[in-house]
Each structure stands twice: as C-alpha cells, then as structure tokens.
Amino acid sequence: MQNNIQAVKQFLLGLQQTIIDALEQQERLGGVDGSSDSKFVIDVWQRDEGGGGRSAVLSGGQVIEKAGVMFSHIHISQLPASATLRHPKLAGSTAQALGVSLVVHPKNPHVPTSHANVRLFVATPNDGSEAIWWFGGGFDLTPFYPNLSDVKHWHQVAHELCQPFGDDVYQQYKAWCDDYFYLPHRGECRGVGGLFYDDVNTDNTGWDFAKCFAFMQAVGQGYLDGIVPIFEQNKHKSYNEQQRQFQLYRRGRYVEYNLVYDRGTLFGLQSNGRTESILVSMPPLAAWEYCYTPATGTPEFELTDFYLKPKDWLAL
C-alpha cells in the first residue's frame, strides 16, 4: 500500500504545480483590468501529528483576486467524527489523508469562482485488520453572470472524462454534486455543479486501486480542461460597479456554504488541521445585503431563477 500512496503523492504534487502554472499564465495574459506578474506564494509546512503540505496562494492579481492551490499529506492519530460518521467501524483509527484542493476567486464578475478537490484516504483499523482506502473529490463551478455555453462546456468535460469509467458515472456523480453543493437555508444550489464523488474503492465501484487512481487523474486534468477556456472566454468582458457589488453579494453564499455545510472544512477543523490552509477557500471580499431581491428579468434574477437549479445541462 505504501508504494501506491507514494505514486498518488507524486501525481498530486505534479497536479498542483500544473494548475499553478496554468493560473499564473492567465494572470500574465491579462483581462479587462490588465495583466500582472502576480505569482503564487509557496508555503511548505509540517504537522506536529505527522506529515505536512505545500500551500500556494495568489492574491491581488488583475485577473485572479485570490486563489489557493493546496497540497497536503497528513497523518491522523484518531479519525474525527466528520470522517467516521459514514464509517463508524473506523472510529478512532489511525489514517493518512493526501490530496489537492483549490478555490479560485477571479476579479471579473463574468468569470465564475471554481473549486476542485482530489484526495485519497487510507485508514488502519485498531483491530489490526487490513487498511481501508477510498478516493474522493470532484469539481464545481459557481458563476455570477453565467452563460449557457460555458455551463454546457463545463459539463461536457465532466461527461467525457467519466465516460471511460462507465456510462452511468457522469450522471451519478453529477447528481451527487447537485445534492452536496446545496444550501438548504437558501433553497438554492451553490452553483451549476459538476462532479462530486466519495468512497470510491473496490467495494463500492468494483474498480481496483489502479482504476480508482486513474479516475482521480482524469478529474484533476478535467478541472483545467474545463476552467481555462471559461477564463479565456470571459476575463476580457467589461463590468461595472453594480456587477462587482453583485459578485460580492453572491460570494457571501459561498462563505455560508463553506462554513456551515462543507465536509472538508469540518474535517480539517476537527482533525486539528492547519487553519490557514482550511480557510484559504474564503474570498478576500464578500458582502451581505438585507432582504435583497433582484428585479425580474435581470441577469441577477436569472442566476437564481434558472441557473442555480439542477438541470440536464447537456440536453439544453
């Protein structure tokens, strides 16, 4: 198992750097606000309990207002409640968790916020039985001023990467994403979805470790295949102050979701994780407005009336 963990670790470190390079390229090419040489600041850290990570954060760019691309490989002496809720027999087990997680908050309201995560858990039960492993992850898109072609492109990428793994994989993990990234107290989805999966192992999918790992690799590459064209289609569009304020208002929903519902945030905090890395997903600026209701027929109204509801996007 240790050889498998090392292979996944090397892939994840390479994926992190590939994404960093692609996002810095978007910054150099510029947008409506110009270009910049803003780069990711790399922070390598160690964890007292074992393991550590490599965090990369870009702030204050002309294209990207804030982005965090985080790699971690941590050792856990006792799995927290957020992990064992679905795996009660593993309560108190030791574990390793490794993955890449990222959130990108663009400056231009016409470019969506995006998120991706790929991870591997390996838990060792206290009774000395064989280690239990599973993969999880996915990606999702949170637009402010969406257009249908971008949403269809995003889901087409998701569909194509899933297809080699089974005809039903896209629909299963798309539906899971729609259900997972949902704010019950607002009655709306966080965005237009994508893919979300967890507990991917031989017992649940029939795939061996190599095939599960191949799916992780496909999702990691799929994020870039999906987001880079969306950046290039939208980052040169002009915007006004009203659109900027709407972007900040909608970012408030992102904060609400991450702090109230996101399992990754809860797991990080409950496992004594590195707070700066856990909360790097927060936008640099966000806003809340009391009882705001967009006017019927406006793009702001269309966002919640049409886009933030689960749909078969590829059929539209």
mmCIF file of C-alpha atoms in Angstrom:
data_model
loop_
_atom_site.group_PDB
_atom_site.id
_atom_site.type_symbol
_atom_site.label_atom_id
_atom_site.label_comp_id
_atom_site.label_asym_id
_atom_site.label_seq_id
_atom_site.Cartn_x
_atom_site.Cartn_y
_atom_site.Cartn_z
ATOM 1 C CA MET A 1 0.000 0.000 0.000
ATOM 2 C CA GLN A 2 2.866 2.367 0.734
ATOM 3 C CA ASN A 3 4.019 2.248 -2.919
ATOM 4 C CA ASN A 4 0.503 3.208 -4.010
ATOM 5 C CA ILE A 5 0.454 6.123 -1.584
ATOM 6 C CA GLN A 6 3.771 7.387 -2.924
ATOM 7 C CA ALA A 7 2.539 7.167 -6.519
ATOM 8 C CA VAL A 8 -0.555 9.194 -5.637
ATOM 9 C CA LYS A 9 1.572 11.727 -3.766
ATOM 10 C CA GLN A 10 3.838 12.301 -6.750
ATOM 11 C CA PHE A 11 0.855 12.755 -9.042
ATOM 12 C CA LEU A 12 -0.743 15.245 -6.670
ATOM 13 C CA LEU A 13 2.407 17.347 -6.363
ATOM 14 C CA GLY A 14 2.667 17.441 -10.152
ATOM 15 C CA LEU A 15 -1.012 18.333 -10.492
ATOM 16 C CA GLN A 16 -0.633 21.181 -8.022
ATOM 17 C CA GLN A 17 2.248 22.658 -9.999
ATOM 18 C CA THR A 18 0.441 22.228 -13.332
ATOM 19 C CA ILE A 19 -2.567 24.137 -12.011
ATOM 20 C CA ILE A 20 -0.352 26.849 -10.511
ATOM 21 C CA ASP A 21 1.387 27.305 -13.870
ATOM 22 C CA ALA A 22 -1.918 27.474 -15.764
ATOM 23 C CA LEU A 23 -3.397 30.087 -13.433
ATOM 24 C CA GLU A 24 -0.260 32.225 -13.486
ATOM 25 C CA GLN A 25 -0.437 32.107 -17.275
ATOM 26 C CA GLN A 26 -3.967 33.523 -17.138
ATOM 27 C CA GLU A 27 -2.644 36.336 -14.953
ATOM 28 C CA ARG A 28 0.186 37.134 -17.385
ATOM 29 C CA LEU A 29 -2.161 37.148 -20.387
ATOM 30 C CA GLY A 30 -4.377 39.620 -18.557
ATOM 31 C CA GLY A 31 -8.010 40.624 -18.643
ATOM 32 C CA VAL A 32 -10.093 43.783 -18.813
ATOM 33 C CA ASP A 33 -8.204 45.165 -15.800
ATOM 34 C CA GLY A 34 -4.840 44.496 -17.409
ATOM 35 C CA SER A 35 -2.171 41.883 -16.745
ATOM 36 C CA SER A 36 0.256 41.314 -13.916
ATOM 37 C CA ASP A 37 3.212 39.245 -12.857
ATOM 38 C CA SER A 38 1.430 38.157 -9.686
ATOM 39 C CA LYS A 39 2.580 34.709 -8.683
ATOM 40 C CA PHE A 40 1.678 32.118 -6.130
ATOM 41 C CA VAL A 41 3.461 32.351 -2.805
ATOM 42 C CA ILE A 42 4.596 28.873 -1.774
ATOM 43 C CA ASP A 43 4.437 27.869 1.872
ATOM 44 C CA VAL A 44 5.781 24.463 2.916
ATOM 45 C CA TRP A 45 4.604 23.396 6.363
ATOM 46 C CA GLN A 46 4.881 20.481 8.749
ATOM 47 C CA ARG A 47 2.223 18.999 11.004
ATOM 48 C CA ASP A 48 3.023 18.039 14.601
ATOM 49 C CA GLU A 49 0.969 14.867 14.323
ATOM 50 C CA GLY A 50 2.850 13.833 11.180
ATOM 51 C CA GLY A 51 3.055 14.852 7.549
ATOM 52 C CA GLY A 52 2.584 18.326 6.165
ATOM 53 C CA GLY A 53 1.855 20.150 2.978
ATOM 54 C CA ARG A 54 2.708 22.652 0.294
ATOM 55 C CA SER A 55 0.319 25.597 0.127
ATOM 56 C CA ALA A 56 0.256 28.031 -2.776
ATOM 57 C CA VAL A 57 -1.725 31.287 -2.641
ATOM 58 C CA LEU A 58 -2.041 34.094 -5.183
ATOM 59 C CA SER A 59 -3.572 37.372 -4.000
ATOM 60 C CA GLY A 60 -4.353 40.726 -5.572
ATOM 61 C CA GLY A 61 -3.918 39.839 -9.223
ATOM 62 C CA GLN A 62 -5.527 41.663 -12.111
ATOM 63 C CA VAL A 63 -7.299 38.510 -13.309
ATOM 64 C CA ILE A 64 -7.390 36.424 -10.125
ATOM 65 C CA GLU A 65 -8.298 38.245 -6.947
ATOM 66 C CA LYS A 66 -7.398 35.251 -4.809
ATOM 67 C CA ALA A 67 -6.587 31.617 -5.436
ATOM 68 C CA GLY A 68 -5.369 28.840 -3.206
ATOM 69 C CA VAL A 69 -3.972 25.568 -4.563
ATOM 70 C CA MET A 70 -3.162 23.355 -1.611
ATOM 71 C CA PHE A 71 -1.393 20.017 -1.370
ATOM 72 C CA SER A 72 -1.353 18.111 1.906
ATOM 73 C CA HIS A 73 -0.330 14.678 3.110
ATOM 74 C CA ILE A 74 -1.175 14.332 6.757
ATOM 75 C CA HIS A 75 -1.102 11.576 9.360
ATOM 76 C CA ILE A 76 -4.053 11.331 11.732
ATOM 77 C CA SER A 77 -3.785 9.541 15.059
ATOM 78 C CA GLN A 78 -7.553 9.322 15.529
ATOM 79 C CA LEU A 79 -10.141 9.859 12.796
ATOM 80 C CA PRO A 80 -12.580 12.677 13.683
ATOM 81 C CA ALA A 81 -16.358 12.443 13.704
ATOM 82 C CA SER A 82 -16.708 14.034 10.252
ATOM 83 C CA ALA A 83 -14.827 11.072 8.765
ATOM 84 C CA THR A 84 -16.313 8.240 10.834
ATOM 85 C CA LEU A 85 -19.935 9.367 10.517
ATOM 86 C CA ARG A 86 -20.150 7.325 7.310
ATOM 87 C CA HIS A 87 -17.571 4.785 8.501
ATOM 88 C CA PRO A 88 -18.454 4.049 12.149
ATOM 89 C CA LYS A 89 -16.272 0.948 12.286
ATOM 90 C CA LEU A 90 -13.232 3.169 11.727
ATOM 91 C CA ALA A 91 -13.845 5.329 14.790
ATOM 92 C CA GLY A 92 -10.530 6.010 16.494
ATOM 93 C CA SER A 93 -8.468 4.548 13.653
ATOM 94 C CA THR A 94 -5.186 5.982 12.509
ATOM 95 C CA ALA A 95 -5.164 7.303 8.961
ATOM 96 C CA GLN A 96 -3.358 9.112 6.193
ATOM 97 C CA ALA A 97 -5.054 11.701 4.004
ATOM 98 C CA LEU A 98 -3.488 13.228 0.930
ATOM 99 C CA GLY A 99 -4.928 15.449 -1.720
ATOM 100 C CA VAL A 100 -5.001 18.665 -3.691
ATOM 101 C CA SER A 101 -7.755 21.183 -3.021
ATOM 102 C CA LEU A 102 -8.220 24.513 -4.730
ATOM 103 C CA VAL A 103 -10.524 27.502 -4.935
ATOM 104 C CA VAL A 104 -10.122 30.331 -7.443
ATOM 105 C CA HIS A 105 -11.889 33.668 -6.958
ATOM 106 C CA PRO A 106 -11.493 35.732 -10.156
ATOM 107 C CA LYS A 107 -11.667 39.519 -10.081
ATOM 108 C CA ASN A 108 -14.010 39.898 -13.050
ATOM 109 C CA PRO A 109 -17.658 39.074 -12.158
ATOM 110 C CA HIS A 110 -18.080 37.441 -15.573
ATOM 111 C CA VAL A 111 -15.590 34.715 -14.642
ATOM 112 C CA PRO A 112 -17.016 32.099 -12.261
ATOM 113 C CA THR A 113 -15.489 31.034 -8.997
ATOM 114 C CA SER A 114 -14.268 27.464 -9.314
ATOM 115 C CA HIS A 115 -13.356 24.690 -6.915
ATOM 116 C CA ALA A 116 -11.716 21.298 -7.282
ATOM 117 C CA ASN A 117 -10.533 18.613 -4.922
ATOM 118 C CA VAL A 118 -8.996 15.171 -5.361
ATOM 119 C CA ARG A 119 -7.978 13.081 -2.370
ATOM 120 C CA LEU A 120 -7.097 9.643 -1.032
ATOM 121 C CA PHE A 121 -7.810 8.351 2.477
ATOM 122 C CA VAL A 122 -6.107 5.308 3.939
ATOM 123 C CA ALA A 123 -7.354 4.189 7.371
ATOM 124 C CA THR A 124 -5.846 1.465 9.541
ATOM 125 C CA PRO A 125 -8.395 -0.085 11.938
ATOM 126 C CA ASN A 126 -7.365 -0.501 15.552
ATOM 127 C CA ASP A 127 -8.051 -4.250 15.440
ATOM 128 C CA GLY A 128 -5.035 -4.793 13.196
ATOM 129 C CA SER A 129 -7.063 -5.687 10.122
ATOM 130 C CA GLU A 130 -6.070 -4.639 6.617
ATOM 131 C CA ALA A 131 -6.000 -0.933 5.742
ATOM 132 C CA ILE A 132 -9.124 0.508 4.125
ATOM 133 C CA TRP A 133 -8.712 3.094 1.365
ATOM 134 C CA TRP A 134 -11.014 5.280 -0.668
ATOM 135 C CA PHE A 135 -10.797 8.149 -3.132
ATOM 136 C CA GLY A 136 -12.975 11.255 -3.242
ATOM 137 C CA GLY A 137 -13.164 14.617 -4.934
ATOM 138 C CA GLY A 138 -14.700 16.453 -7.843
ATOM 139 C CA PHE A 139 -15.080 19.970 -9.172
ATOM 140 C CA ASP A 140 -17.849 22.552 -9.337
ATOM 141 C CA LEU A 141 -18.494 25.963 -10.875
ATOM 142 C CA THR A 142 -20.066 28.989 -9.184
ATOM 143 C CA PRO A 143 -20.888 31.735 -11.712
ATOM 144 C CA PHE A 144 -22.257 35.217 -11.057
ATOM 145 C CA TYR A 145 -23.176 36.136 -14.638
ATOM 146 C CA PRO A 146 -23.347 32.740 -16.329
ATOM 147 C CA ASN A 147 -23.861 31.921 -19.955
ATOM 148 C CA LEU A 148 -25.216 28.614 -21.144
ATOM 149 C CA SER A 149 -22.296 27.782 -23.434
ATOM 150 C CA ASP A 150 -19.848 27.861 -20.524
ATOM 151 C CA VAL A 151 -22.060 25.679 -18.355
ATOM 152 C CA LYS A 152 -22.512 23.162 -21.167
ATOM 153 C CA HIS A 153 -18.751 23.136 -21.809
ATOM 154 C CA TRP A 154 -18.052 22.508 -18.104
ATOM 155 C CA HIS A 155 -20.439 19.571 -18.019
ATOM 156 C CA GLN A 156 -19.261 18.224 -21.373
ATOM 157 C CA VAL A 157 -15.746 17.988 -19.961
ATOM 158 C CA ALA A 158 -17.133 16.213 -16.901
ATOM 159 C CA HIS A 159 -19.126 13.808 -19.063
ATOM 160 C CA GLU A 160 -16.195 12.962 -21.319
ATOM 161 C CA LEU A 161 -13.753 12.246 -18.503
ATOM 162 C CA CYS A 162 -16.293 9.960 -16.820
ATOM 163 C CA GLN A 163 -17.238 8.021 -19.961
ATOM 164 C CA PRO A 164 -14.288 5.562 -19.967
ATOM 165 C CA PHE A 165 -15.255 4.526 -16.430
ATOM 166 C CA GLY A 166 -18.867 3.658 -17.187
ATOM 167 C CA ASP A 167 -21.957 5.004 -18.924
ATOM 168 C CA ASP A 168 -23.654 5.931 -15.656
ATOM 169 C CA VAL A 169 -20.696 7.532 -13.860
ATOM 170 C CA TYR A 170 -21.301 11.105 -15.029
ATOM 171 C CA GLN A 171 -24.992 11.091 -14.143
ATOM 172 C CA GLN A 172 -24.310 9.523 -10.737
ATOM 173 C CA TYR A 173 -21.585 11.950 -9.722
ATOM 174 C CA LYS A 174 -23.318 14.962 -11.293
ATOM 175 C CA ALA A 175 -26.418 14.247 -9.206
ATOM 176 C CA TRP A 176 -24.259 13.818 -6.112
ATOM 177 C CA CYS A 177 -22.672 17.207 -6.807
ATOM 178 C CA ASP A 178 -26.072 18.880 -7.177
ATOM 179 C CA ASP A 179 -27.170 17.394 -3.854
ATOM 180 C CA TYR A 180 -23.934 18.115 -1.999
ATOM 181 C CA PHE A 181 -23.388 21.743 -3.011
ATOM 182 C CA TYR A 182 -26.832 22.852 -1.900
ATOM 183 C CA LEU A 183 -27.736 25.486 0.710
ATOM 184 C CA PRO A 184 -30.936 24.294 2.423
ATOM 185 C CA HIS A 185 -31.425 27.573 4.289
ATOM 186 C CA ARG A 186 -31.363 29.448 0.959
ATOM 187 C CA GLY A 187 -33.159 26.832 -1.112
ATOM 188 C CA GLU A 188 -30.601 27.041 -3.899
ATOM 189 C CA CYS A 189 -27.530 25.298 -5.257
ATOM 190 C CA ARG A 190 -24.129 26.896 -4.702
ATOM 191 C CA GLY A 191 -23.536 26.989 -8.444
ATOM 192 C CA VAL A 192 -24.130 24.991 -11.616
ATOM 193 C CA GLY A 193 -22.492 21.837 -10.325
ATOM 194 C CA GLY A 194 -20.039 19.469 -11.915
ATOM 195 C CA LEU A 195 -18.879 16.249 -10.256
ATOM 196 C CA PHE A 196 -18.718 15.069 -6.665
ATOM 197 C CA TYR A 197 -17.753 11.588 -5.513
ATOM 198 C CA ASP A 198 -16.607 9.856 -2.348
ATOM 199 C CA ASP A 199 -15.943 6.324 -1.100
ATOM 200 C CA VAL A 200 -14.553 5.280 -4.476
ATOM 201 C CA ASN A 201 -12.869 1.927 -3.883
ATOM 202 C CA THR A 202 -13.159 -1.677 -4.957
ATOM 203 C CA ASP A 203 -16.034 -2.467 -2.610
ATOM 204 C CA ASN A 204 -18.212 0.385 -3.889
ATOM 205 C CA THR A 205 -17.316 0.573 -7.582
ATOM 206 C CA GLY A 206 -15.704 -2.749 -8.471
ATOM 207 C CA TRP A 207 -12.620 -0.854 -9.651
ATOM 208 C CA ASP A 208 -9.173 -1.898 -8.488
ATOM 209 C CA PHE A 209 -6.770 0.650 -6.996
ATOM 210 C CA ALA A 210 -5.213 1.464 -10.363
ATOM 211 C CA LYS A 211 -8.568 2.294 -11.935
ATOM 212 C CA CYS A 212 -9.652 4.403 -8.960
ATOM 213 C CA PHE A 213 -6.348 6.271 -9.176
ATOM 214 C CA ALA A 214 -6.863 6.745 -12.927
ATOM 215 C CA PHE A 215 -10.221 8.357 -12.186
ATOM 216 C CA MET A 216 -8.531 10.772 -9.756
ATOM 217 C CA GLN A 217 -6.072 11.694 -12.503
ATOM 218 C CA ALA A 218 -8.870 12.256 -15.018
ATOM 219 C CA VAL A 219 -10.743 14.559 -12.634
ATOM 220 C CA GLY A 220 -7.598 16.547 -11.872
ATOM 221 C CA GLN A 221 -6.900 17.146 -15.548
ATOM 222 C CA GLY A 222 -10.601 17.711 -16.217
ATOM 223 C CA TYR A 223 -10.641 20.739 -13.946
ATOM 224 C CA LEU A 224 -8.105 22.542 -16.141
ATOM 225 C CA ASP A 225 -9.779 21.383 -19.358
ATOM 226 C CA GLY A 226 -12.985 22.884 -18.022
ATOM 227 C CA ILE A 227 -11.867 26.152 -16.461
ATOM 228 C CA VAL A 228 -9.163 27.517 -18.777
ATOM 229 C CA PRO A 229 -11.495 28.076 -21.776
ATOM 230 C CA ILE A 230 -14.030 29.731 -19.460
ATOM 231 C CA PHE A 231 -11.361 32.146 -18.263
ATOM 232 C CA GLU A 232 -10.361 32.928 -21.822
ATOM 233 C CA GLN A 233 -13.960 33.471 -22.948
ATOM 234 C CA ASN A 234 -14.894 35.863 -20.148
ATOM 235 C CA LYS A 235 -11.956 37.631 -18.492
ATOM 236 C CA HIS A 236 -11.828 40.412 -21.120
ATOM 237 C CA LYS A 237 -15.501 41.355 -20.679
ATOM 238 C CA SER A 238 -16.092 44.789 -19.196
ATOM 239 C CA TYR A 239 -18.060 45.165 -15.960
ATOM 240 C CA ASN A 240 -19.445 47.971 -13.835
ATOM 241 C CA GLU A 241 -19.616 48.668 -10.106
ATOM 242 C CA GLN A 242 -23.128 47.269 -9.781
ATOM 243 C CA GLN A 243 -21.950 43.951 -11.216
ATOM 244 C CA ARG A 244 -18.967 43.968 -8.913
ATOM 245 C CA GLN A 245 -21.232 44.506 -5.902
ATOM 246 C CA PHE A 246 -23.467 41.642 -7.014
ATOM 247 C CA GLN A 247 -20.392 39.428 -7.235
ATOM 248 C CA LEU A 248 -19.502 40.286 -3.642
ATOM 249 C CA TYR A 249 -23.078 39.612 -2.535
ATOM 250 C CA ARG A 250 -23.058 36.190 -4.168
ATOM 251 C CA ARG A 251 -19.670 35.420 -2.651
ATOM 252 C CA GLY A 252 -21.463 35.651 0.680
ATOM 253 C CA ARG A 253 -23.351 32.489 -0.265
ATOM 254 C CA TYR A 254 -20.016 30.789 -0.888
ATOM 255 C CA VAL A 255 -18.865 31.696 2.603
ATOM 256 C CA GLU A 256 -22.116 30.459 4.120
ATOM 257 C CA TYR A 257 -21.792 27.095 2.426
ATOM 258 C CA ASN A 258 -18.144 26.554 3.292
ATOM 259 C CA LEU A 259 -18.578 27.403 6.960
ATOM 260 C CA VAL A 260 -21.894 25.647 7.581
ATOM 261 C CA TYR A 261 -22.061 22.587 5.321
ATOM 262 C CA ASP A 262 -18.753 21.701 3.683
ATOM 263 C CA ARG A 263 -17.444 18.363 4.975
ATOM 264 C CA GLY A 264 -13.871 19.229 4.019
ATOM 265 C CA THR A 265 -13.914 22.327 6.218
ATOM 266 C CA LEU A 266 -15.403 20.357 9.115
ATOM 267 C CA PHE A 267 -12.895 17.533 8.698
ATOM 268 C CA GLY A 268 -9.960 19.946 8.644
ATOM 269 C CA LEU A 269 -11.062 21.754 11.778
ATOM 270 C CA GLN A 270 -11.988 18.566 13.655
ATOM 271 C CA SER A 271 -8.685 16.856 12.772
ATOM 272 C CA ASN A 272 -6.639 19.740 14.147
ATOM 273 C CA GLY A 273 -5.742 20.810 10.637
ATOM 274 C CA ARG A 274 -3.851 23.899 9.605
ATOM 275 C CA THR A 275 -6.398 26.707 9.907
ATOM 276 C CA GLU A 276 -4.828 28.950 7.265
ATOM 277 C CA SER A 277 -4.977 26.139 4.715
ATOM 278 C CA ILE A 278 -8.533 25.159 5.633
ATOM 279 C CA LEU A 279 -9.918 28.687 5.348
ATOM 280 C CA VAL A 280 -7.950 29.696 2.263
ATOM 281 C CA SER A 281 -11.143 28.972 0.292
ATOM 282 C CA MET A 282 -12.721 32.140 1.699
ATOM 283 C CA PRO A 283 -12.915 35.046 -0.782
ATOM 284 C CA PRO A 284 -10.909 38.186 0.042
ATOM 285 C CA LEU A 285 -14.082 40.274 -0.061
ATOM 286 C CA ALA A 286 -17.741 39.331 0.354
ATOM 287 C CA ALA A 287 -20.957 41.131 1.229
ATOM 288 C CA TRP A 288 -24.393 40.514 2.690
ATOM 289 C CA GLU A 289 -27.426 42.672 1.998
ATOM 290 C CA TYR A 290 -30.636 42.509 3.983
ATOM 291 C CA CYS A 291 -33.598 41.054 2.033
ATOM 292 C CA TYR A 292 -32.043 41.704 -1.371
ATOM 293 C CA THR A 293 -34.265 40.633 -4.270
ATOM 294 C CA PRO A 294 -33.101 41.159 -7.878
ATOM 295 C CA ALA A 295 -35.564 42.679 -10.321
ATOM 296 C CA THR A 296 -37.439 40.205 -12.514
ATOM 297 C CA GLY A 297 -35.910 39.814 -15.952
ATOM 298 C CA THR A 298 -32.418 40.967 -14.986
ATOM 299 C CA PRO A 299 -29.292 38.792 -15.246
ATOM 300 C CA GLU A 300 -29.127 38.805 -11.465
ATOM 301 C CA PHE A 301 -32.658 37.382 -11.305
ATOM 302 C CA GLU A 302 -31.853 34.774 -13.973
ATOM 303 C CA LEU A 303 -28.971 33.419 -11.897
ATOM 304 C CA THR A 304 -31.217 32.091 -9.140
ATOM 305 C CA ASP A 305 -34.356 31.627 -11.257
ATOM 306 C CA PHE A 306 -32.689 29.437 -13.889
ATOM 307 C CA TYR A 307 -29.052 28.567 -13.290
ATOM 308 C CA LEU A 308 -28.984 27.637 -9.613
ATOM 309 C CA LYS A 309 -31.399 24.760 -10.127
ATOM 310 C CA PRO A 310 -30.222 21.263 -11.140
ATOM 311 C CA LYS A 311 -30.664 20.584 -14.842
ATOM 312 C CA ASP A 312 -29.588 18.173 -17.536
ATOM 313 C CA TRP A 313 -27.268 20.811 -18.985
ATOM 314 C CA LEU A 314 -26.087 18.691 -21.889
ATOM 315 C CA ALA A 315 -29.668 18.296 -23.120
ATOM 316 C CA LEU A 316 -30.298 22.069 -23.361
#
